[in-house]
Amino acid sequence: MNEPSLLSYLSMRLLRSPARVSILGFAVLIAIGTLLLMVPAASTGTSLGVIDALFMSTSASCVTGLSVLDISHGLTRYGQFVILVLIQFGGLGILTISTLVLMMVRKRPTLSGQALIKDTFTYGEGKQTASAVLKAIFVTAFCIEAAGALGLYLRMAPETGWGRAAYPAVFHAVSAFCNAGFSLYSDSFVGYREDWAVNAILSVLIIVGGIGFIVIADVKKRFMERKTVVRRLSLHSRVALTASAVLILVGAAAILVMEWNNTLAPLSVPGRIMAALFQSITARTAGFNTLDIGIMANETLFFLCILMFIGACPGSCGGGVKTTTVFGLWVLGISRLRGYTHPQVFRRTLTEASISKATSVVMVSMAVITLAIMVLMMSELGGFSHTQTRGRFLELFFEALSAFGTVGLSTGVTETLSEMGRITIVALMFIGRLGPMVIALAVSRERISRVHYAEENIMIG
């Protein structure tokens, strides 16, 4: 008699927090993916062990792209299909998937669940129901993926055959839009580094998937609604689009300068510009590459780490601390240097709550990454000399940032990681996908202090 009531109590406590539902949902998705990938039919050789299957499932569910094996040769068509399904579910978010299922069986999501969905995907401004928002998300996502798949199919079919081009076109379109970075080609897209059509299609898919459904819906309303008074984009959309554009252009220029005589050397001048631009776009969250990451200059790798840490926009398929977070802190610093007491941008003042959240996200993220890198150093650098350790450290640092930002770029050390190293990367991918603040909110409760002490300044700087 006590068991049902205890179960009911635990369920109520769990479902009260949408953040905990998200964590549980992703954990279940990863567990199912792990079991499916351990099946002998999933791999071409020996069946994947628990750690390797867990790694691949987490990487796909968290739309990262890091891999302990070459999926083009190491996984069968069934195994690749499992990866594709995990990417799709992980990209759209297990919360939206579960809510859609509830609507399909004519059950109503909880009020807290509806509020979370509306806040995440409409920025709290829309009057649409959660059902309408979810439908819009799915229709938009599938239409964009279908358009991308059609474009890739038309480009690749003349070379590979009209029958054989369909599967890779769909796989790469979904992987690009969900910012996963998994590729059916052993060298990712190095073979297409001077192909303008493929680069353009993938770039558009990555950018649209990385700016978030909030911005997509806002832009759609701005340009498709017929009104006498032109509607302005919301502050969030303007910040997200501005930050993304600046990061892409600055990143492309930096890669162009640092890699001109290195990985870009074999290419023509237009090819160098295109490769640098593509690598800048994909470095923040997507994980595809048209340049050999393993032979890039140290300064380029470090710069890519910065882009990976920043990541994509909120409410998108990407990870990282998010562009708006860094943009908000940047605006705060510039405003203070100019003598303003409050951060101002686009004739608006950012709220103190936004700045506090941005600061918390960056601080928690830095703490998580620092701890993970220390664990990786202890588990992976035991048999190396001091000289080798210096080079190896940058590779591990890069790997950790790639996992946390759910990017998927690697210098080639993923397959050489020990079991402890792989478990550490799994934890980073999981935390990076859900966000440090979501993890923190899921395991803590808001406390209201009844006592306020006197204020006093401390010396800064």
Short mmCIF file of C-alpha atoms in Angstrom, two decimals:
data_model
loop_
_atom_site.label_atom_id
_atom_site.label_comp_id
_atom_site.label_asym_id
_atom_site.label_seq_id
_atom_site.Cartn_x
_atom_site.Cartn_y
_atom_site.Cartn_z
CA MET A 1 0.00 0.00 0.00
CA ASN A 2 2.87 2.35 0.73
CA GLU A 3 4.68 1.79 -2.58
CA PRO A 4 2.15 3.53 -4.90
CA SER A 5 1.88 6.55 -2.60
CA LEU A 6 5.67 6.85 -2.36
CA LEU A 7 5.95 6.59 -6.14
CA SER A 8 3.24 9.16 -6.57
CA TYR A 9 4.99 11.51 -4.16
CA LEU A 10 8.33 11.17 -5.94
CA SER A 11 6.67 11.76 -9.32
CA MET A 12 4.99 14.91 -8.08
CA ARG A 13 8.26 16.23 -6.66
CA LEU A 14 10.08 15.47 -9.89
CA LEU A 15 7.51 16.91 -12.29
CA ARG A 16 7.26 20.10 -10.29
CA SER A 17 10.58 21.16 -11.79
CA PRO A 18 10.74 21.31 -15.62
CA ALA A 19 14.54 21.40 -15.31
CA ARG A 20 14.51 18.03 -13.60
CA VAL A 21 12.18 16.68 -16.28
CA SER A 22 14.69 17.79 -18.92
CA ILE A 23 17.56 16.07 -17.13
CA LEU A 24 15.54 12.88 -16.64
CA GLY A 25 14.37 12.95 -20.26
CA PHE A 26 17.89 13.28 -21.65
CA ALA A 27 19.17 10.61 -19.26
CA VAL A 28 16.47 8.19 -20.46
CA LEU A 29 17.18 9.03 -24.11
CA ILE A 30 20.90 8.40 -23.59
CA ALA A 31 20.22 5.13 -21.77
CA ILE A 32 17.97 3.87 -24.57
CA GLY A 33 20.53 4.92 -27.18
CA THR A 34 23.27 3.12 -25.28
CA LEU A 35 21.32 -0.13 -25.24
CA LEU A 36 20.47 0.15 -28.96
CA LEU A 37 24.11 0.80 -29.89
CA MET A 38 25.31 -2.19 -27.86
CA VAL A 39 23.31 -4.53 -30.07
CA PRO A 40 25.66 -6.54 -32.35
CA ALA A 41 23.71 -5.36 -35.41
CA ALA A 42 24.78 -1.76 -34.70
CA SER A 43 28.50 -2.18 -35.39
CA THR A 44 30.39 -3.68 -38.31
CA GLY A 45 32.98 -5.35 -36.09
CA THR A 46 32.96 -6.24 -32.41
CA SER A 47 29.92 -5.01 -30.50
CA LEU A 48 30.39 -1.72 -28.68
CA GLY A 49 31.16 -1.92 -24.98
CA VAL A 50 29.15 -0.06 -22.36
CA ILE A 51 31.52 2.93 -22.16
CA ASP A 52 31.85 3.35 -25.93
CA ALA A 53 28.10 2.93 -26.49
CA LEU A 54 27.39 5.42 -23.69
CA PHE A 55 29.87 7.86 -25.23
CA MET A 56 28.31 7.63 -28.70
CA SER A 57 24.76 7.83 -27.37
CA THR A 58 25.55 10.89 -25.24
CA SER A 59 27.38 12.56 -28.11
CA ALA A 60 24.40 12.04 -30.44
CA SER A 61 21.70 12.91 -27.88
CA CYS A 62 23.58 16.02 -26.80
CA VAL A 63 24.21 16.87 -30.49
CA THR A 64 27.96 17.07 -29.97
CA GLY A 65 29.63 14.99 -32.68
CA LEU A 66 32.64 13.65 -30.79
CA SER A 67 33.15 10.00 -31.67
CA VAL A 68 35.31 7.12 -30.47
CA LEU A 69 34.98 5.47 -33.88
CA ASP A 70 34.44 6.35 -37.52
CA ILE A 71 30.68 5.92 -37.93
CA SER A 72 31.02 5.60 -41.71
CA HIS A 73 32.91 2.32 -41.27
CA GLY A 74 32.42 1.33 -37.62
CA LEU A 75 28.60 1.41 -37.59
CA THR A 76 26.11 -0.39 -39.79
CA ARG A 77 23.17 1.38 -41.42
CA TYR A 78 21.12 0.42 -38.36
CA GLY A 79 23.72 1.95 -36.02
CA GLN A 80 23.86 5.11 -38.10
CA PHE A 81 20.07 5.33 -38.04
CA VAL A 82 20.13 5.11 -34.23
CA ILE A 83 22.60 8.01 -34.19
CA LEU A 84 20.35 9.99 -36.55
CA VAL A 85 17.26 9.46 -34.36
CA LEU A 86 19.19 10.46 -31.22
CA ILE A 87 20.41 13.61 -32.98
CA GLN A 88 16.87 14.56 -33.98
CA PHE A 89 15.41 13.96 -30.53
CA GLY A 90 18.31 15.66 -28.80
CA GLY A 91 18.29 18.64 -31.15
CA LEU A 92 14.64 19.46 -30.72
CA GLY A 93 14.81 18.71 -27.02
CA ILE A 94 13.33 15.87 -25.06
CA LEU A 95 11.03 18.31 -23.27
CA THR A 96 9.29 19.35 -26.47
CA ILE A 97 9.11 15.72 -27.60
CA SER A 98 7.49 14.56 -24.37
CA THR A 99 5.05 17.49 -24.37
CA LEU A 100 4.04 16.72 -27.96
CA VAL A 101 3.38 13.10 -26.98
CA LEU A 102 1.17 14.29 -24.13
CA MET A 103 -0.81 16.47 -26.55
CA MET A 104 -1.16 13.59 -29.02
CA VAL A 105 -2.83 11.44 -26.38
CA ARG A 106 -5.08 14.39 -25.46
CA LYS A 107 -3.41 15.07 -22.16
CA ARG A 108 -2.64 18.58 -21.10
CA PRO A 109 0.86 19.61 -20.00
CA THR A 110 1.23 21.09 -16.55
CA LEU A 111 1.02 24.88 -16.19
CA SER A 112 4.70 25.00 -15.26
CA GLY A 113 5.54 22.97 -18.37
CA GLN A 114 3.52 25.32 -20.58
CA ALA A 115 5.17 28.36 -19.02
CA LEU A 116 8.64 26.91 -19.57
CA ILE A 117 7.95 26.12 -23.24
CA LYS A 118 6.45 29.55 -23.92
CA ASP A 119 9.32 31.29 -22.11
CA THR A 120 11.93 29.25 -23.96
CA PHE A 121 10.56 29.51 -27.46
CA THR A 122 8.61 32.79 -27.48
CA TYR A 123 10.64 34.75 -24.92
CA GLY A 124 7.54 35.25 -22.80
CA GLU A 125 6.02 37.72 -25.28
CA GLY A 126 3.71 35.45 -27.29
CA LYS A 127 0.07 34.74 -26.43
CA GLN A 128 0.12 31.38 -28.13
CA THR A 129 -0.63 28.19 -26.28
CA ALA A 130 2.10 25.66 -25.61
CA SER A 131 0.44 23.39 -28.18
CA ALA A 132 0.67 26.04 -30.91
CA VAL A 133 4.28 26.81 -30.01
CA LEU A 134 5.30 23.16 -30.21
CA LYS A 135 3.54 22.67 -33.52
CA ALA A 136 5.32 25.71 -34.91
CA ILE A 137 8.67 24.38 -33.68
CA PHE A 138 8.21 20.99 -35.33
CA VAL A 139 6.85 22.33 -38.61
CA THR A 140 9.66 24.89 -38.84
CA ALA A 141 12.37 22.37 -38.00
CA PHE A 142 11.18 19.69 -40.39
CA CYS A 143 10.63 22.18 -43.24
CA ILE A 144 14.15 23.59 -42.86
CA GLU A 145 15.68 20.12 -42.65
CA ALA A 146 13.69 18.98 -45.69
CA ALA A 147 14.82 22.00 -47.70
CA GLY A 148 18.45 21.39 -46.69
CA ALA A 149 18.22 17.70 -47.53
CA LEU A 150 16.75 18.50 -50.95
CA GLY A 151 19.55 20.96 -51.67
CA LEU A 152 22.27 18.48 -50.67
CA TYR A 153 20.54 15.72 -52.63
CA LEU A 154 20.40 17.76 -55.83
CA ARG A 155 24.07 18.69 -55.44
CA MET A 156 25.42 15.21 -54.59
CA ALA A 157 23.16 13.01 -56.74
CA PRO A 158 24.92 13.67 -60.07
CA GLU A 159 28.17 12.39 -58.52
CA THR A 160 27.01 9.53 -56.26
CA GLY A 161 23.85 8.47 -58.06
CA TRP A 162 20.22 9.51 -57.58
CA GLY A 163 19.45 6.51 -55.40
CA ARG A 164 22.50 6.58 -53.16
CA ALA A 165 22.45 10.35 -52.48
CA ALA A 166 19.16 10.42 -50.53
CA TYR A 167 20.37 8.86 -47.28
CA PRO A 168 23.53 11.00 -46.80
CA ALA A 169 21.58 14.12 -47.81
CA VAL A 170 18.96 13.55 -45.11
CA PHE A 171 21.54 12.50 -42.49
CA HIS A 172 23.76 15.55 -43.01
CA ALA A 173 20.82 17.97 -43.22
CA VAL A 174 19.52 16.79 -39.84
CA SER A 175 23.03 16.75 -38.37
CA ALA A 176 23.71 20.29 -39.62
CA PHE A 177 20.41 21.83 -38.49
CA CYS A 178 20.66 20.15 -35.07
CA ASN A 179 24.28 21.36 -34.89
CA ALA A 180 25.45 17.79 -34.23
CA GLY A 181 28.48 17.56 -36.51
CA PHE A 182 28.22 13.81 -37.19
CA SER A 183 29.29 13.00 -40.74
CA LEU A 184 29.13 9.86 -42.85
CA TYR A 185 32.49 10.83 -44.39
CA SER A 186 35.72 9.87 -42.60
CA ASP A 187 37.22 13.34 -43.16
CA SER A 188 33.95 15.20 -42.42
CA PHE A 189 33.61 17.66 -45.35
CA VAL A 190 37.26 18.20 -46.19
CA GLY A 191 36.53 16.76 -49.64
CA TYR A 192 33.97 19.55 -50.21
CA ARG A 193 36.07 22.44 -48.88
CA GLU A 194 35.93 24.31 -52.20
CA ASP A 195 32.38 23.33 -53.09
CA TRP A 196 30.33 26.50 -52.78
CA ALA A 197 26.94 24.75 -52.92
CA VAL A 198 27.63 22.25 -50.13
CA ASN A 199 29.32 24.90 -47.96
CA ALA A 200 26.44 27.34 -48.44
CA ILE A 201 23.70 24.78 -47.67
CA LEU A 202 25.44 23.46 -44.56
CA SER A 203 26.27 26.99 -43.36
CA VAL A 204 22.65 28.13 -43.63
CA LEU A 205 21.41 25.02 -41.81
CA ILE A 206 23.97 25.48 -39.03
CA ILE A 207 23.25 29.19 -38.59
CA VAL A 208 19.45 28.76 -38.57
CA GLY A 209 19.70 25.84 -36.16
CA GLY A 210 22.03 27.85 -33.94
CA ILE A 211 20.11 31.13 -33.64
CA GLY A 212 17.14 29.51 -31.93
CA PHE A 213 13.42 29.18 -32.55
CA ILE A 214 12.80 32.45 -30.70
CA VAL A 215 14.70 34.41 -33.31
CA ILE A 216 13.31 32.40 -36.24
CA ALA A 217 9.73 33.10 -35.13
CA ASP A 218 10.51 36.77 -34.50
CA VAL A 219 12.11 37.26 -37.93
CA LYS A 220 9.20 35.43 -39.56
CA LYS A 221 6.69 37.77 -37.88
CA ARG A 222 8.79 40.79 -38.81
CA PHE A 223 8.91 40.07 -42.54
CA MET A 224 5.74 38.05 -43.20
CA GLU A 225 3.05 39.93 -41.29
CA ARG A 226 1.41 42.63 -43.35
CA LYS A 227 1.04 45.70 -41.20
CA THR A 228 1.09 49.40 -41.94
CA VAL A 229 3.49 49.93 -39.02
CA VAL A 230 6.72 47.97 -39.47
CA ARG A 231 7.31 45.72 -36.47
CA ARG A 232 10.76 45.86 -34.90
CA LEU A 233 12.61 42.78 -33.83
CA SER A 234 12.73 42.13 -30.10
CA LEU A 235 15.85 43.09 -28.18
CA HIS A 236 16.72 39.42 -27.75
CA SER A 237 16.57 38.80 -31.50
CA ARG A 238 18.67 41.85 -32.30
CA VAL A 239 21.28 40.86 -29.74
CA ALA A 240 21.35 37.23 -30.91
CA LEU A 241 21.66 38.15 -34.60
CA THR A 242 24.25 40.86 -33.97
CA ALA A 243 26.39 38.66 -31.73
CA SER A 244 26.22 35.76 -34.20
CA ALA A 245 27.17 37.94 -37.16
CA VAL A 246 30.08 39.55 -35.32
CA LEU A 247 31.42 36.20 -34.10
CA ILE A 248 31.20 34.67 -37.58
CA LEU A 249 33.00 37.56 -39.29
CA VAL A 250 35.65 38.05 -36.60
CA GLY A 251 36.21 34.28 -36.44
CA ALA A 252 36.60 34.00 -40.21
CA ALA A 253 39.09 36.89 -40.30
CA ALA A 254 41.13 35.42 -37.43
CA ILE A 255 41.26 31.93 -38.98
CA LEU A 256 42.18 33.44 -42.34
CA VAL A 257 45.13 35.30 -40.83
CA MET A 258 46.39 32.51 -38.57
CA GLU A 259 45.97 29.64 -41.07
CA TRP A 260 46.85 31.44 -44.33
CA ASN A 261 50.15 29.62 -44.75
CA ASN A 262 49.12 26.47 -42.90
CA THR A 263 45.90 24.52 -43.52
CA LEU A 264 44.62 27.13 -46.00
CA ALA A 265 47.82 27.11 -48.08
CA PRO A 266 46.74 24.46 -50.67
CA LEU A 267 43.53 26.37 -51.51
CA SER A 268 42.83 29.21 -53.92
CA VAL A 269 42.14 32.67 -52.48
CA PRO A 270 38.32 32.30 -52.79
CA GLY A 271 38.67 28.78 -51.38
CA ARG A 272 40.63 30.08 -48.39
CA ILE A 273 37.96 32.69 -47.64
CA MET A 274 35.18 30.10 -47.92
CA ALA A 275 37.01 27.56 -45.74
CA ALA A 276 37.76 30.16 -43.06
CA LEU A 277 34.16 31.36 -43.08
CA PHE A 278 32.78 27.81 -42.86
CA GLN A 279 35.13 26.88 -40.03
CA SER A 280 34.14 30.01 -38.12
CA ILE A 281 30.44 29.15 -38.52
CA THR A 282 30.83 25.51 -37.51
CA ALA A 283 33.30 26.11 -34.66
CA ARG A 284 30.78 27.57 -32.24
CA THR A 285 28.58 24.52 -32.09
CA ALA A 286 28.21 22.43 -35.27
CA GLY A 287 31.42 20.39 -35.42
CA PHE A 288 31.79 19.85 -39.17
CA ASN A 289 35.20 20.70 -40.58
CA THR A 290 36.65 21.36 -44.01
CA LEU A 291 40.15 21.90 -42.60
CA ASP A 292 42.36 19.41 -40.75
CA ILE A 293 41.94 20.42 -37.09
CA GLY A 294 44.85 18.21 -35.99
CA ILE A 295 47.50 20.26 -37.83
CA MET A 296 46.16 23.73 -37.05
CA ALA A 297 48.43 26.25 -35.34
CA ASN A 298 48.26 26.48 -31.55
CA GLU A 299 46.91 30.03 -31.67
CA THR A 300 44.10 28.89 -33.97
CA LEU A 301 43.16 26.05 -31.66
CA PHE A 302 43.06 28.42 -28.70
CA PHE A 303 40.89 30.87 -30.65
CA LEU A 304 38.52 28.05 -31.61
CA CYS A 305 38.27 27.19 -27.90
CA ILE A 306 36.92 30.69 -27.27
CA LEU A 307 34.31 30.28 -30.02
CA MET A 308 33.31 26.86 -28.67
CA PHE A 309 32.94 28.23 -25.15
CA ILE A 310 30.59 30.96 -26.38
CA GLY A 311 28.48 28.57 -28.43
CA ALA A 312 25.09 29.22 -30.05
CA CYS A 313 22.02 31.26 -29.07
CA PRO A 314 19.47 30.41 -26.35
CA GLY A 315 16.57 28.15 -27.32
CA SER A 316 18.58 26.65 -30.17
CA CYS A 317 20.06 23.24 -30.95
CA GLY A 318 23.55 24.37 -29.90
CA GLY A 319 25.43 24.45 -26.61
CA GLY A 320 27.99 26.71 -24.93
CA VAL A 321 27.31 29.58 -22.54
CA LYS A 322 25.35 31.24 -25.39
CA THR A 323 26.00 34.34 -27.48
CA THR A 324 23.57 36.55 -25.55
CA THR A 325 25.33 35.70 -22.28
CA VAL A 326 28.71 36.89 -23.54
CA PHE A 327 27.14 39.84 -25.36
CA GLY A 328 25.42 40.95 -22.14
CA LEU A 329 28.67 40.85 -20.16
CA TRP A 330 30.47 42.65 -22.99
CA VAL A 331 27.83 45.41 -23.00
CA LEU A 332 28.13 45.66 -19.21
CA GLY A 333 31.89 46.17 -19.44
CA ILE A 334 31.67 48.74 -22.25
CA SER A 335 28.86 50.64 -20.49
CA ARG A 336 30.84 50.83 -17.25
CA LEU A 337 33.95 52.02 -19.11
CA ARG A 338 31.85 54.78 -20.70
CA GLY A 339 30.59 55.84 -17.28
CA TYR A 340 27.04 54.43 -17.45
CA THR A 341 25.70 52.83 -14.27
CA HIS A 342 23.49 50.45 -16.26
CA PRO A 343 24.35 48.42 -19.38
CA GLN A 344 22.68 49.91 -22.45
CA VAL A 345 22.37 48.58 -25.99
CA PHE A 346 20.02 49.34 -28.92
CA ARG A 347 18.41 52.12 -26.84
CA ARG A 348 17.47 49.63 -24.16
CA THR A 349 18.77 48.93 -20.66
CA LEU A 350 19.58 45.34 -19.80
CA THR A 351 17.96 44.19 -16.57
CA GLU A 352 19.99 43.36 -13.50
CA ALA A 353 18.47 39.86 -13.54
CA SER A 354 19.83 39.23 -17.05
CA ILE A 355 23.33 40.33 -16.08
CA SER A 356 23.23 38.25 -12.89
CA LYS A 357 22.20 35.14 -14.85
CA ALA A 358 24.94 35.77 -17.42
CA THR A 359 27.56 36.09 -14.70
CA SER A 360 26.34 32.93 -12.96
CA VAL A 361 26.34 30.90 -16.19
CA VAL A 362 29.90 31.92 -17.07
CA MET A 363 31.20 31.30 -13.54
CA VAL A 364 29.58 27.85 -13.24
CA SER A 365 30.75 26.92 -16.75
CA MET A 366 34.34 27.91 -16.02
CA ALA A 367 34.28 25.91 -12.79
CA VAL A 368 32.92 22.80 -14.57
CA ILE A 369 35.47 23.05 -17.39
CA THR A 370 38.38 23.64 -15.00
CA LEU A 371 37.47 20.58 -12.93
CA ALA A 372 37.05 18.43 -16.05
CA ILE A 373 40.41 19.49 -17.49
CA MET A 374 42.15 18.66 -14.21
CA VAL A 375 40.57 15.19 -14.25
CA LEU A 376 41.63 14.71 -17.89
CA MET A 377 45.18 15.75 -17.07
CA MET A 378 45.36 13.21 -14.26
CA SER A 379 43.89 10.39 -16.33
CA GLU A 380 45.57 11.07 -19.70
CA LEU A 381 49.02 12.57 -19.07
CA GLY A 382 50.55 9.85 -16.90
CA GLY A 383 52.86 8.30 -19.51
CA PHE A 384 54.04 11.49 -21.21
CA SER A 385 57.22 13.50 -20.70
CA HIS A 386 57.10 17.19 -19.70
CA THR A 387 57.72 18.29 -23.29
CA GLN A 388 54.97 16.06 -24.67
CA THR A 389 52.62 17.09 -21.87
CA ARG A 390 52.62 20.73 -23.02
CA GLY A 391 51.31 19.82 -26.46
CA ARG A 392 48.96 17.21 -25.07
CA PHE A 393 47.49 19.73 -22.63
CA LEU A 394 46.23 21.96 -25.47
CA GLU A 395 44.65 18.95 -27.16
CA LEU A 396 42.84 17.95 -23.96
CA PHE A 397 41.83 21.56 -23.33
CA PHE A 398 40.41 21.70 -26.85
CA GLU A 399 38.60 18.38 -26.37
CA ALA A 400 37.03 19.56 -23.10
CA LEU A 401 35.78 22.84 -24.62
CA SER A 402 34.46 20.96 -27.63
CA ALA A 403 32.51 18.60 -25.37
CA PHE A 404 31.13 21.34 -23.13
CA GLY A 405 30.13 23.49 -26.09
CA THR A 406 28.59 20.39 -27.75
CA VAL A 407 30.69 21.21 -30.82
CA GLY A 408 32.37 17.96 -31.80
CA LEU A 409 35.63 19.26 -33.25
CA SER A 410 38.69 17.27 -32.20
CA THR A 411 42.41 17.23 -32.79
CA GLY A 412 42.22 13.43 -32.94
CA VAL A 413 42.57 12.47 -29.27
CA THR A 414 39.01 11.20 -28.73
CA GLU A 415 39.76 7.61 -29.71
CA THR A 416 42.89 7.55 -27.51
CA LEU A 417 41.14 8.59 -24.29
CA SER A 418 41.09 6.19 -21.36
CA GLU A 419 37.82 5.02 -19.83
CA MET A 420 38.06 7.73 -17.18
CA GLY A 421 38.73 10.29 -19.88
CA ARG A 422 35.71 9.15 -21.90
CA ILE A 423 33.45 9.25 -18.85
CA THR A 424 34.68 12.79 -18.14
CA ILE A 425 33.87 13.87 -21.70
CA VAL A 426 30.43 12.21 -21.39
CA ALA A 427 29.73 14.27 -18.26
CA LEU A 428 30.88 17.45 -20.02
CA MET A 429 28.63 16.82 -23.02
CA PHE A 430 25.64 16.17 -20.75
CA ILE A 431 26.20 19.30 -18.66
CA GLY A 432 27.03 21.40 -21.71
CA ARG A 433 23.83 20.40 -23.51
CA LEU A 434 21.47 21.08 -20.61
CA GLY A 435 23.36 24.10 -19.35
CA PRO A 436 25.09 24.63 -16.00
CA MET A 437 22.24 26.77 -14.73
CA VAL A 438 19.63 24.11 -15.55
CA ILE A 439 21.67 21.56 -13.63
CA ALA A 440 21.98 23.95 -10.70
CA LEU A 441 18.26 24.79 -10.68
CA ALA A 442 17.31 21.13 -10.90
CA VAL A 443 19.10 20.17 -7.71
CA SER A 444 18.45 23.29 -5.65
CA ARG A 445 15.55 25.36 -4.40
CA GLU A 446 15.22 29.11 -4.37
CA ARG A 447 15.74 30.51 -0.90
CA ILE A 448 14.41 33.86 0.24
CA SER A 449 16.53 35.43 2.92
CA ARG A 450 14.61 37.02 5.77
CA VAL A 451 17.70 38.82 7.03
CA HIS A 452 19.43 41.66 5.15
CA TYR A 453 22.79 42.79 6.45
CA ALA A 454 24.34 46.21 6.07
CA GLU A 455 26.17 46.86 2.78
CA GLU A 456 29.91 47.46 2.63
CA ASN A 457 32.32 47.89 -0.28
CA ILE A 458 35.42 45.80 -0.95
CA MET A 459 38.42 46.88 -3.00
CA ILE A 460 38.23 45.68 -6.64
CA GLY A 461 41.14 45.71 -9.07
#
